[in-house]
mmCIF file of C-alpha atoms in Angstrom:
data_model
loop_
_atom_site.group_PDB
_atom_site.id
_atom_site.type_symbol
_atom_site.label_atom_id
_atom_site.label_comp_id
_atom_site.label_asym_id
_atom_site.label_seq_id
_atom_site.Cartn_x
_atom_site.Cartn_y
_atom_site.Cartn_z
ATOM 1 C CA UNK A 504 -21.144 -31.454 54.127
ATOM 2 C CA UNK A 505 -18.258 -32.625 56.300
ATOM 3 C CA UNK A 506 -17.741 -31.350 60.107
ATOM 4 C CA UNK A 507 -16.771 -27.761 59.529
ATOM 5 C CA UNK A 508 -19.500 -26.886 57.216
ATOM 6 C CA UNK A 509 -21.688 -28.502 59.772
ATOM 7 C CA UNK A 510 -20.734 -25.773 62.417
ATOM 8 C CA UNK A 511 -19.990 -23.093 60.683
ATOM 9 C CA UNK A 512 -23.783 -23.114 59.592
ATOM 10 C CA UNK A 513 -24.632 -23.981 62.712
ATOM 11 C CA UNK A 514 -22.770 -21.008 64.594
ATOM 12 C CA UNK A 515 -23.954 -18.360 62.508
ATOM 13 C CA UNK A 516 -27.718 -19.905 62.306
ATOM 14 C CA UNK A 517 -27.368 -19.248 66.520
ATOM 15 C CA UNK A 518 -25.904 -15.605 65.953
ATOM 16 C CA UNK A 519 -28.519 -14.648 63.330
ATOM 17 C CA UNK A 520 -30.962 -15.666 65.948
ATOM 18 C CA UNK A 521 -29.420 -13.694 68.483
ATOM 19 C CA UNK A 522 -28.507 -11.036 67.034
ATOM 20 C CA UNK A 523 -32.436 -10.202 66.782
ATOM 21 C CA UNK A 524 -32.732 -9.490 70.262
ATOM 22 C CA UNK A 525 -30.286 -7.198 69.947
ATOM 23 C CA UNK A 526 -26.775 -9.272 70.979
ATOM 24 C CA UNK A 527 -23.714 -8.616 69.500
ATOM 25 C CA UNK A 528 -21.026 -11.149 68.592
ATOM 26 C CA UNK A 529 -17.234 -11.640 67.445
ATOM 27 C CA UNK A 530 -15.580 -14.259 65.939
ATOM 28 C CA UNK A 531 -12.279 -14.944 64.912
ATOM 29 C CA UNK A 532 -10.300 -17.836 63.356
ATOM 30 C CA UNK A 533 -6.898 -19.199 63.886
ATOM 31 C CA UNK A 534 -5.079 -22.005 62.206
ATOM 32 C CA UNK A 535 -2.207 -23.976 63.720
ATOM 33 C CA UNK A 536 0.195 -26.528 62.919
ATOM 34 C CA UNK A 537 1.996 -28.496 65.087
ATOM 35 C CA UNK A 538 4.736 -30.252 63.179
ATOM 36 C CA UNK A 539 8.235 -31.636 63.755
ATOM 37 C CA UNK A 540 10.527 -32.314 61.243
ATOM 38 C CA UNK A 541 13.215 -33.712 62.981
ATOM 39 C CA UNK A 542 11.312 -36.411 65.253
ATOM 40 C CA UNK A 543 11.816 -34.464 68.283
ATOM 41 C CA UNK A 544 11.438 -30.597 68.525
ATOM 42 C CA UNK A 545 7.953 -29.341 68.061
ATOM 43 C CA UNK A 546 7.365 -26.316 65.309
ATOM 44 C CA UNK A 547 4.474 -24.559 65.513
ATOM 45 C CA UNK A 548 3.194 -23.033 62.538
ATOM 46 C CA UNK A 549 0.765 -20.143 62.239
ATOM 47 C CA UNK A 550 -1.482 -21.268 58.733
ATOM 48 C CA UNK A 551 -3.059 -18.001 58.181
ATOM 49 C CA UNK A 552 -0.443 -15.610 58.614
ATOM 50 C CA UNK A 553 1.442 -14.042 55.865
ATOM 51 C CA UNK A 554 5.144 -13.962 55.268
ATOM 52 C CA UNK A 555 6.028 -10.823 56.858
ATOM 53 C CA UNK A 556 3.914 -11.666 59.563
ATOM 54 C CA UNK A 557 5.441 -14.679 60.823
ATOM 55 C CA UNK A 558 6.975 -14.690 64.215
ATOM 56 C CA UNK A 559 8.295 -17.784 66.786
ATOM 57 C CA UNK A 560 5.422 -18.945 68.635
ATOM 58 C CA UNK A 561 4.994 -20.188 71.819
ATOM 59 C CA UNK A 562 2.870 -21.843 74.243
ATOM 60 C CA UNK A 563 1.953 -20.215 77.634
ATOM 61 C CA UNK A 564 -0.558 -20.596 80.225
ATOM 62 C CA UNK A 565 -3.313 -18.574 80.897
ATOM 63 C CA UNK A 566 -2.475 -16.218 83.718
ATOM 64 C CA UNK A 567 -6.409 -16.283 84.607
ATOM 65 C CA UNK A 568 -7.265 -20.234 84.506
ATOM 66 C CA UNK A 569 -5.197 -22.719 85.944
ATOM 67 C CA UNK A 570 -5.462 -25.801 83.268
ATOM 68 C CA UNK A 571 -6.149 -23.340 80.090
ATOM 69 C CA UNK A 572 -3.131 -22.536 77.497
ATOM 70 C CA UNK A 573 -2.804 -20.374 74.552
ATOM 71 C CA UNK A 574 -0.375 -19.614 71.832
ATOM 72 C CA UNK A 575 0.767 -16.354 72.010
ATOM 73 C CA UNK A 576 1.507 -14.236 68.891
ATOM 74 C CA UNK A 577 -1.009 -16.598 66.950
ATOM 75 C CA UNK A 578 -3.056 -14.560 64.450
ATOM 76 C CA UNK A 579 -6.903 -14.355 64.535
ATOM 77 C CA UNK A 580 -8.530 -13.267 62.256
ATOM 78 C CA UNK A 581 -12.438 -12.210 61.773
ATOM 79 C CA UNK A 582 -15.444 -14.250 60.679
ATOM 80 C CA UNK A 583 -18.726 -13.040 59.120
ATOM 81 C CA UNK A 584 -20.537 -15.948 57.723
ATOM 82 C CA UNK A 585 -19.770 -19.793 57.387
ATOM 83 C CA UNK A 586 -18.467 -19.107 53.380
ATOM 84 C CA UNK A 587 -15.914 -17.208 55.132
ATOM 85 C CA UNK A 588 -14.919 -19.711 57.562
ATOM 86 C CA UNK A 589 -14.604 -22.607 55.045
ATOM 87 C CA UNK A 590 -12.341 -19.888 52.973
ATOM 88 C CA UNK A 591 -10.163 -19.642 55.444
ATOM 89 C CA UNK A 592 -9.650 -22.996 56.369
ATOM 90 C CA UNK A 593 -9.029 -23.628 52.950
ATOM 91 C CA UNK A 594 -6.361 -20.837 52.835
ATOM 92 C CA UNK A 595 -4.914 -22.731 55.831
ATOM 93 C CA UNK A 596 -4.555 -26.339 54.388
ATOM 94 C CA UNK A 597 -2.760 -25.054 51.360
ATOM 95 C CA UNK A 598 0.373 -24.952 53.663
ATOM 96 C CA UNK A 599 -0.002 -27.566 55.434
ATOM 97 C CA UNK A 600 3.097 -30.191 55.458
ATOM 98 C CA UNK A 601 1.969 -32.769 52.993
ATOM 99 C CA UNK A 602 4.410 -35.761 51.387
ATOM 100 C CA UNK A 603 3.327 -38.471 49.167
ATOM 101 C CA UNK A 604 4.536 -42.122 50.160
ATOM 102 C CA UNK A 605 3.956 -45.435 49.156
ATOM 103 C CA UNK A 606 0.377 -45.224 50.966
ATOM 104 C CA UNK A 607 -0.728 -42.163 50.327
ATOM 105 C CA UNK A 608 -0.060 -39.536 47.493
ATOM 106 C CA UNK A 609 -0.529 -36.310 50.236
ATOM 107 C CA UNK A 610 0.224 -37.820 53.543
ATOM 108 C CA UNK A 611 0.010 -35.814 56.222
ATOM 109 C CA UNK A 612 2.738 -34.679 58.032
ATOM 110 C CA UNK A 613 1.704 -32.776 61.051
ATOM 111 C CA UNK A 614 -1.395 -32.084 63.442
ATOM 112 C CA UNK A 615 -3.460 -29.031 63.240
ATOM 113 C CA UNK A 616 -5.907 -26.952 65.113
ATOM 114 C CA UNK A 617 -8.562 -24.742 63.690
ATOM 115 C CA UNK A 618 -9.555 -22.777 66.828
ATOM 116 C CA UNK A 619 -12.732 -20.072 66.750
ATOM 117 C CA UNK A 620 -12.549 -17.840 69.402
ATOM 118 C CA UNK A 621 -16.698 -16.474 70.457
ATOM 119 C CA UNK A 622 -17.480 -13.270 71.914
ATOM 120 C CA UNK A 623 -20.761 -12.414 72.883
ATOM 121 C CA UNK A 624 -21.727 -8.834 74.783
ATOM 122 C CA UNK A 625 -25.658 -8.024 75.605
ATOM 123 C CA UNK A 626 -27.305 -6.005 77.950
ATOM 124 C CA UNK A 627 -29.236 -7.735 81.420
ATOM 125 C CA UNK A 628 -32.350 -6.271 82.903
ATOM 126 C CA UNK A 629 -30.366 -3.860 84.942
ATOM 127 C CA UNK A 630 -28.695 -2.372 81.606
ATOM 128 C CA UNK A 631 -25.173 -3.614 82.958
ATOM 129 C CA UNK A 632 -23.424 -5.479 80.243
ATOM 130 C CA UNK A 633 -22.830 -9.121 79.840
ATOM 131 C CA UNK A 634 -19.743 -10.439 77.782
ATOM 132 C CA UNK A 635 -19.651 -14.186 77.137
ATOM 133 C CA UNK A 636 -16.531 -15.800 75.830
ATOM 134 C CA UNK A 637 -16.360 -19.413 74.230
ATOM 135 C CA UNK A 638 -13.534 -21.701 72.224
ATOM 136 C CA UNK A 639 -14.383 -24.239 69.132
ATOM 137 C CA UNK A 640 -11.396 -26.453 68.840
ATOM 138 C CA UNK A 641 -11.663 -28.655 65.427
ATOM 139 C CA UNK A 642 -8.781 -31.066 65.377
ATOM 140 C CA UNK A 643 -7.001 -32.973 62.642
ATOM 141 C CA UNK A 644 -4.825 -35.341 63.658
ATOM 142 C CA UNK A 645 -2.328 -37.077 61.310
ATOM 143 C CA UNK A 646 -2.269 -41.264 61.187
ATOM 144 C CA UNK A 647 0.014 -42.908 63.319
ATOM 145 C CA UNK A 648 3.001 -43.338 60.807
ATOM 146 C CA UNK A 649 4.653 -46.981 60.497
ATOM 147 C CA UNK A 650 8.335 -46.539 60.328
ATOM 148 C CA UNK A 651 9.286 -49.757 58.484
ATOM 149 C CA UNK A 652 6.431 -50.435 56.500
ATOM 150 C CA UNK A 653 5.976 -47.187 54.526
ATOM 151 C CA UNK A 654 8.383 -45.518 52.579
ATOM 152 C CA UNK A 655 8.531 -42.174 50.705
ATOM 153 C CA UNK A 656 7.784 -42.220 47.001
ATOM 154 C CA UNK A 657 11.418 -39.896 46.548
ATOM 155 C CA UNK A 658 13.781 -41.641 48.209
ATOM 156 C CA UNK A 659 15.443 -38.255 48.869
ATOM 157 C CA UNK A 660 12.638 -37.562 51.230
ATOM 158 C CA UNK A 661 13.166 -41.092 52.987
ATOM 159 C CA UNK A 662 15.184 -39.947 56.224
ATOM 160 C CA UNK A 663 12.787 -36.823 56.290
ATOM 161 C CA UNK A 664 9.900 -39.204 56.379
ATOM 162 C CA UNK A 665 11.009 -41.276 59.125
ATOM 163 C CA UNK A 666 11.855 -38.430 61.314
ATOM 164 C CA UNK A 667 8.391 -36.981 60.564
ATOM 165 C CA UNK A 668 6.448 -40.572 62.073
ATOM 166 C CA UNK A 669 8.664 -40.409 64.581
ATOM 167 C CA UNK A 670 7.458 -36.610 65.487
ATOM 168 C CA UNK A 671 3.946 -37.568 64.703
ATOM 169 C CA UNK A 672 3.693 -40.603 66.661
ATOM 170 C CA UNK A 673 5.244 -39.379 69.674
ATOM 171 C CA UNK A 674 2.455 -36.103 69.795
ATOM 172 C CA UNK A 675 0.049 -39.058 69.288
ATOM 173 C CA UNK A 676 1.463 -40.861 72.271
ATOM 174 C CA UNK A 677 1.415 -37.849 74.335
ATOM 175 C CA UNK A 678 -2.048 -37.076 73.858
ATOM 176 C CA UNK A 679 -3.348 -40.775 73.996
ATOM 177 C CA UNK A 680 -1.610 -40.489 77.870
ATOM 178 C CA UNK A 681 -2.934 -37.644 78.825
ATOM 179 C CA UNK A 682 -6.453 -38.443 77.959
ATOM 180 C CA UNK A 683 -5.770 -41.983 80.036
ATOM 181 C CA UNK A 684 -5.068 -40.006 82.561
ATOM 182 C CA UNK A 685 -7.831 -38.087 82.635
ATOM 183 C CA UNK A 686 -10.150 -40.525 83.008
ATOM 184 C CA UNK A 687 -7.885 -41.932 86.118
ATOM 185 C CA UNK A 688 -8.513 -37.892 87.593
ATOM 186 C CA UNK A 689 -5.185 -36.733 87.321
ATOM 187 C CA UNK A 690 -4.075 -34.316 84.883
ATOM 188 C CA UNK A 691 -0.043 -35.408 84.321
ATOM 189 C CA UNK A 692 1.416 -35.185 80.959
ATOM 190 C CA UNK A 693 -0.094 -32.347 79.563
ATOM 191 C CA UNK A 694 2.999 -30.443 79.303
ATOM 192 C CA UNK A 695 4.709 -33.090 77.404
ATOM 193 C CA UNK A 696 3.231 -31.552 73.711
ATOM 194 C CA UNK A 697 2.122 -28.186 72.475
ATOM 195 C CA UNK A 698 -0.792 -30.369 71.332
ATOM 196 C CA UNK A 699 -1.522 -31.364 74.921
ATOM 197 C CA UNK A 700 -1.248 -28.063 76.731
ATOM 198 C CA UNK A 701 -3.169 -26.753 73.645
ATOM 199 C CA UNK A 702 -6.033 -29.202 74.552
ATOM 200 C CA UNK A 703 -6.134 -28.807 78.040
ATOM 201 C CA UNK A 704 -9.210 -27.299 78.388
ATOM 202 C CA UNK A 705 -11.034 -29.397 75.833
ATOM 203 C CA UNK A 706 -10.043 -32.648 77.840
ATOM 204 C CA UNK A 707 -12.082 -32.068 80.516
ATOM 205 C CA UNK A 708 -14.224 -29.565 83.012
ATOM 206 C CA UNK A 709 -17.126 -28.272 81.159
ATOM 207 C CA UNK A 710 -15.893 -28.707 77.723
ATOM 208 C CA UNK A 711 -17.650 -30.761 75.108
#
């Protein structure tokens, strides 16, 4: 079982406990791409919606926490068990930027975020209700590309390919700042990627 098996069984193994005492729960998926096929401009990609459902996304902060960001128009959709999940991940990767080069025959050409989105309402001992929110961010993050020492297998693709490492490295440069400077207690950078501002909240606080 790899990662997201993992906790997708373990999510719904917490619910099914939870549920017995009489809590509900929601749970949605959303699948993101973050890929740029010029070496410079960032495209964000929503994986799981359908043609006539596509619309520009974008990046804002959230108007009620100061370092939290979302991406606004991106499409959630529900989760009932972890069969689903995986399913819809799956759905997900099939469009997914993928070209084959002289190290690998599907190379990846973008980073992605598979984000669950928690909600959890109960009732306290004074019959008021409780709702609980909570984020699950799995990451994959494509290789740091080497622009002279790879090539693409179609030479057609060739130009496309370097412009892709280029796009991929510098999101991987971005992030690798930020999280330096983190760790120094200051929170610059972060604005610099979608990735970044995506991953704001994951970076540091109370996350985990």
């Amino acid at each position: 079982e790899g990662i997201v098996q993992r906790a997708a069984t373990r999510i719904f193994e917490y619910i099914r406990d939870r549920s017995a005492g009489g809590e509900v729960f929601l749970v949605e998926a959303s699948f993101l791409e973050v890929y740029s096929g010029d070496g410079g401009r960032e495209q964000l990609i929503d994986l799981l919606a359908q043609a006539q459902e596509e619309r520009k996304l974008e990046v804002k902060q959230d108007p009620g926490k100061r370092h939290s960001f979302g991406c606004e128009g991106l499409k959630r959709v529900p989760i009932q068990s972890p069969d689903e999940m995986c399913a819809v991940l799956s759905s997900g990767q099939k469009r997914c930027h993928f070209l084959e080069t002289s190290k690998n025959c599907n190379s990846s050409c973008s980073h992605c975020l598979f984000i669950l989105n928690i909600e959890s309402m109960r009732e306290d001992a004074s019959g008021q209700k409780v709702i609980q929110r909570g984020k699950l961010m799995l990451v994959d993050l494509a290789g740091s590309e080497s622009i002279k020492r790879v090539r693409a297998v179609n030479d057609s693709n060739e130009e496309l390919r370097k412009k892709q490492a280029i796009g991929i490295n510098r999101v991987l440069t971005s992030l690798g700042t930020v999280v330096t400077n983190l760790n120094a207690g200051h929170t610059s950078g972060i604005r610099d990627s979608a990735l970044t501002m995506l991953l704001c909240d994951c970076l540091g606080g109370n996350a985990r």
